Each structure stands twice: as structure tokens, then as C-alpha cells.
Amino acid sequence: MSAIVHVGMSVREANQRDVLHRRAEAAGASLAFLQHGEPSLVAELDRLADAGVDSIRLEPVVVGGRSPARSWLRRVAGHWLRAGDRRATILVGDSEVTGREAGLTSPAWQEVPSHTRHLLVCRGPRCQAQGADATAAAVDDALGDLGLGDDDVLVTQTGCLFPCNNAPVLVVHPDDTWFGRVDADEARRIVVDHVVGGQDPGDHVLPRR
């Protein structure tokens, strides 16, 4: 028995879950997510294996923009093969996952990066609907232009951060400064002027209770 799984690769796909679920059903496939969404890829592989499926084809789904490298799809599937006693055949495209793929750990991922600022970019459904994808991309682009990486400014894309009326929302720690209505231009300004330049955060700061 065989099955097809459409795999959402990033937070964008998690925020389009209902649409992608309908597309998967129409294609005779199920839906899983590499990150953020449910069911996770591992949970869906467990479900299919428990149902007696012995051949599973994984088809990555990307809704525009950036996504993790497709090698992560093979890494996670390979991890699943190594971790269990079920031996379903897993294909990504026409290439079989062997279980010998790179693992999920590395010496480089052992310690917390020595960052000075931590930026949280809300990617909840309201923020996403109001342009958080462009906000997140602008943050990454601004940091890249400045030559800064995770050891300088650690960026995390999150689920809902709650002050949804102010979407898109961005938070800077350890400042504990919350910004609202952060479009791409404002995101760049926050990174360059406030996070890196230490200037006044500006008029997009949200009041605290």
C-alpha cells in the first residue's frame, strides 16, 4: 500500500493549512509540516506506518518566498527511519531515503548563539495576512546587508504573540520592546537604527499594560 504526503516546508505553509489540506485531498494525498504546523512530518509517517502503508512519497510544498533547503526533508525522514523499527520505503521525488542521511545534531548546534539581541517576528495568522512574510524577509535582508548572523542578532519566527490588532508584530529582546504595524521598510529601520545603531526605537513601539 502506498501514500503521498504533501509537506509544508515553512511557516508560510502552516498559515495556509486549510488551503493546502484541500489541495492535498484533491490530489489523493495527506498533509504534514516540516515546522510550525500539525501534524508534523514524523507524526504523519507514524500514522501511515501504523495503517500498514509500506511506500510513502514526500512532495515538498512551498507557498512562495524562502523555505528550508529540501535536504531537511530527507534529514527528518532519515531520522524517522533510524529511530523506529518500521521500514516503509520513503521517496523524495524519485530518490529513496536510506536512513544514512545527515542527522539532526551537529557540534555547531550544541550551544546557544552568543547573540546580543533576539528578534521575534510574529507569523501568526493575522500577522501573516497583513504582510509578516515581507517583514521577516526585510529583517533577514537588513541583517545580511550588515554582515550580521545568529551570533550577533538571533531571529526567531513565532506563532501568535497576541497584540494582533497591531499586526505585523516584532519584538526585540533583551530590550523587551514591542513594535506594531511593522512593514518591510519599518523592519529595516528597526534593524539598522534601533537594533544595531542603538537609536530611539521610534513611534511604532506598542504600549505595555
Coordinates of C-alpha atoms in Angstrom, one line a residue:
M1 CA 0.0 0.0 0.0
S2 CA 1.4 3.4 -1.0
A3 CA 0.7 7.0 0.0
I4 CA 1.6 10.5 -0.9
V5 CA 2.3 13.2 1.7
H6 CA 2.4 16.9 0.8
V7 CA 4.9 18.5 3.2
G8 CA 4.7 22.2 4.0
M9 CA 8.3 23.4 4.4
S10 CA 8.0 26.7 6.3
V11 CA 5.7 28.8 8.5
R12 CA 4.1 30.2 5.3
E13 CA 2.6 26.8 4.6
A14 CA 1.4 26.3 8.2
N15 CA -0.5 29.5 7.9
Q16 CA -2.2 28.2 4.7
R17 CA -3.1 24.9 6.3
D18 CA -6.8 24.8 5.2
V19 CA -6.0 25.6 1.6
L20 CA -3.1 23.1 1.4
H21 CA -5.3 20.4 3.1
R22 CA -7.9 20.8 0.4
R23 CA -5.2 20.6 -2.3
A24 CA -3.8 17.5 -0.8
E25 CA -7.2 15.8 -0.5
A26 CA -7.9 16.7 -4.2
A27 CA -4.6 15.0 -5.1
G28 CA -5.2 11.9 -3.0
A29 CA -2.5 12.9 -0.6
S30 CA -2.3 13.8 3.1
L31 CA -0.7 16.9 4.5
A32 CA 2.2 17.3 7.0
F33 CA 4.6 20.0 8.1
L34 CA 8.3 20.2 8.5
Q35 CA 7.9 23.0 11.0
H36 CA 5.3 25.0 12.9
G37 CA 2.2 23.2 11.6
E38 CA 0.4 20.0 12.6
P39 CA 0.7 17.1 12.0
S40 CA 4.4 17.1 12.0
L41 CA 6.1 15.0 9.3
V42 CA 7.2 12.4 11.9
A43 CA 3.7 12.2 13.2
E44 CA 2.3 11.6 9.8
L45 CA 4.9 9.0 8.9
D46 CA 3.9 7.2 12.2
R47 CA 0.3 7.3 11.3
L48 CA 0.8 5.9 7.8
A49 CA 3.1 3.2 9.0
D50 CA 0.6 2.2 11.7
A51 CA -2.0 1.9 8.9
G52 CA 0.2 -0.5 7.0
V53 CA 1.5 1.8 4.3
D54 CA 4.8 0.5 3.0
S55 CA 5.7 3.1 0.4
I56 CA 5.5 6.8 1.1
R57 CA 6.3 9.6 -1.4
L58 CA 7.1 13.0 0.1
E59 CA 6.3 16.1 -2.0
P60 CA 7.6 19.4 -0.6
V61 CA 5.1 22.3 -0.8
V62 CA 6.4 25.9 -0.8
V63 CA 4.0 28.9 -0.9
G64 CA 6.3 31.5 -2.4
G65 CA 9.4 33.0 -0.8
R66 CA 12.1 31.2 1.1
S67 CA 12.0 27.8 2.7
P68 CA 14.4 25.5 4.4
A69 CA 16.6 23.5 2.0
R70 CA 14.9 20.3 0.7
S71 CA 17.8 18.4 2.3
W72 CA 15.9 18.9 5.6
L73 CA 13.1 16.8 4.3
R74 CA 15.5 13.9 3.7
R75 CA 17.2 14.5 7.1
V76 CA 13.9 14.3 9.0
A77 CA 12.7 11.3 7.1
G78 CA 16.1 9.6 7.6
H79 CA 15.9 10.3 11.3
W80 CA 12.4 8.6 11.4
L81 CA 13.8 5.5 9.6
R82 CA 16.7 5.2 12.1
A83 CA 14.5 5.9 15.1
G84 CA 11.9 3.2 14.6
D85 CA 11.5 -0.5 13.7
R86 CA 9.2 0.1 10.7
R87 CA 10.8 0.0 7.3
A88 CA 8.5 1.8 4.9
T89 CA 10.1 2.9 1.7
I90 CA 10.3 6.7 1.6
L91 CA 10.8 8.6 -1.6
V92 CA 11.6 12.3 -2.1
G93 CA 11.0 12.8 -5.8
D94 CA 12.4 9.7 -7.3
S95 CA 15.2 9.3 -4.8
E96 CA 14.8 6.9 -1.9
V97 CA 15.6 8.0 1.7
T98 CA 18.1 5.5 3.0
G99 CA 18.4 6.3 6.7
R100 CA 22.1 7.3 6.1
E101 CA 21.2 11.0 5.6
A102 CA 22.9 13.6 7.8
G103 CA 21.5 13.6 11.3
L104 CA 19.6 16.2 13.3
T105 CA 22.5 17.0 15.5
S106 CA 25.8 18.8 15.0
P107 CA 28.6 20.2 17.2
A108 CA 27.7 23.6 15.7
W109 CA 24.1 23.4 17.1
Q110 CA 25.1 22.5 20.7
E111 CA 25.3 25.9 22.3
V112 CA 23.1 29.0 22.3
P113 CA 24.5 31.5 19.8
S114 CA 26.3 34.4 21.6
H115 CA 23.8 37.0 20.3
T116 CA 23.3 40.4 21.8
R117 CA 19.7 40.9 20.5
H118 CA 16.9 38.4 19.9
L119 CA 14.2 39.4 17.4
L120 CA 10.9 37.7 17.4
V121 CA 8.9 38.1 14.2
C122 CA 5.2 37.1 14.7
R123 CA 4.0 34.8 11.9
G124 CA 0.6 34.1 13.4
P125 CA -2.4 34.1 11.0
R126 CA -3.3 37.8 11.5
C127 CA 0.3 39.0 11.1
Q128 CA 0.8 36.7 8.2
A129 CA -2.4 38.0 6.5
Q130 CA -1.1 41.6 6.9
G131 CA 2.4 41.2 5.5
A132 CA 4.6 39.4 8.1
D133 CA 6.3 37.5 5.3
A134 CA 7.7 40.7 3.9
T135 CA 8.6 41.9 7.4
A136 CA 10.5 38.7 8.1
A137 CA 12.3 38.9 4.7
A138 CA 13.2 42.5 5.4
V139 CA 14.7 41.7 8.8
D140 CA 16.8 38.9 7.2
D141 CA 17.9 41.1 4.3
A142 CA 18.9 44.0 6.6
L143 CA 21.0 41.8 8.8
G144 CA 22.6 40.2 5.7
D145 CA 23.4 43.6 4.3
L146 CA 25.1 44.5 7.6
G147 CA 27.0 41.2 7.6
L148 CA 25.4 40.0 10.8
G149 CA 24.4 36.4 11.7
D150 CA 22.9 34.4 14.5
D151 CA 25.9 35.2 16.7
D152 CA 25.0 38.8 16.5
V153 CA 21.2 39.0 16.2
L154 CA 19.2 35.9 16.6
V155 CA 15.9 35.9 14.7
T156 CA 13.1 33.6 15.6
Q157 CA 9.8 33.4 13.7
T158 CA 7.0 32.6 16.1
G159 CA 3.3 31.8 16.3
C160 CA 0.9 34.4 17.6
L161 CA 2.3 36.9 20.0
F162 CA -1.2 38.3 20.8
P163 CA -1.4 42.1 20.2
C164 CA -3.0 41.1 16.9
N165 CA -4.6 44.4 16.2
N166 CA -1.1 45.8 15.6
A167 CA -0.1 43.3 13.0
P168 CA 2.6 42.7 11.9
V169 CA 4.3 42.5 15.3
L170 CA 8.0 42.4 16.0
V171 CA 9.7 42.1 19.5
V172 CA 13.3 42.9 20.4
H173 CA 14.9 41.4 23.5
P174 CA 16.5 42.0 25.9
D175 CA 15.1 45.4 25.4
D176 CA 11.5 44.0 25.8
T177 CA 10.5 46.5 23.1
W178 CA 7.4 45.5 21.1
F179 CA 6.7 47.1 17.7
G180 CA 3.4 47.1 15.8
R181 CA 2.4 47.6 12.2
V182 CA 5.9 46.7 11.1
D183 CA 6.0 46.7 7.3
A184 CA 9.2 45.9 5.4
D185 CA 10.5 49.5 5.4
E186 CA 9.9 49.8 9.2
A187 CA 11.5 46.4 9.8
R188 CA 14.7 47.6 8.0
R189 CA 14.7 50.8 10.1
I190 CA 14.3 48.9 13.3
V191 CA 17.2 46.6 12.5
V192 CA 19.6 49.4 11.2
D193 CA 18.7 52.3 13.6
H194 CA 17.5 50.6 16.8
V195 CA 18.9 47.1 17.0
V196 CA 22.3 47.9 15.5
G197 CA 22.6 51.6 15.8
G198 CA 21.1 52.0 19.3
Q199 CA 18.9 54.9 18.4
D200 CA 15.4 55.7 19.8
P201 CA 13.0 52.9 18.8
G202 CA 10.6 55.3 17.1
D203 CA 6.8 55.7 17.1
H204 CA 5.9 52.1 16.2
V205 CA 6.5 50.9 19.8
L206 CA 3.5 49.3 21.5
P207 CA 2.4 50.4 25.0
R208 CA 2.6 47.9 27.8
R209 CA -0.1 47.3 30.3

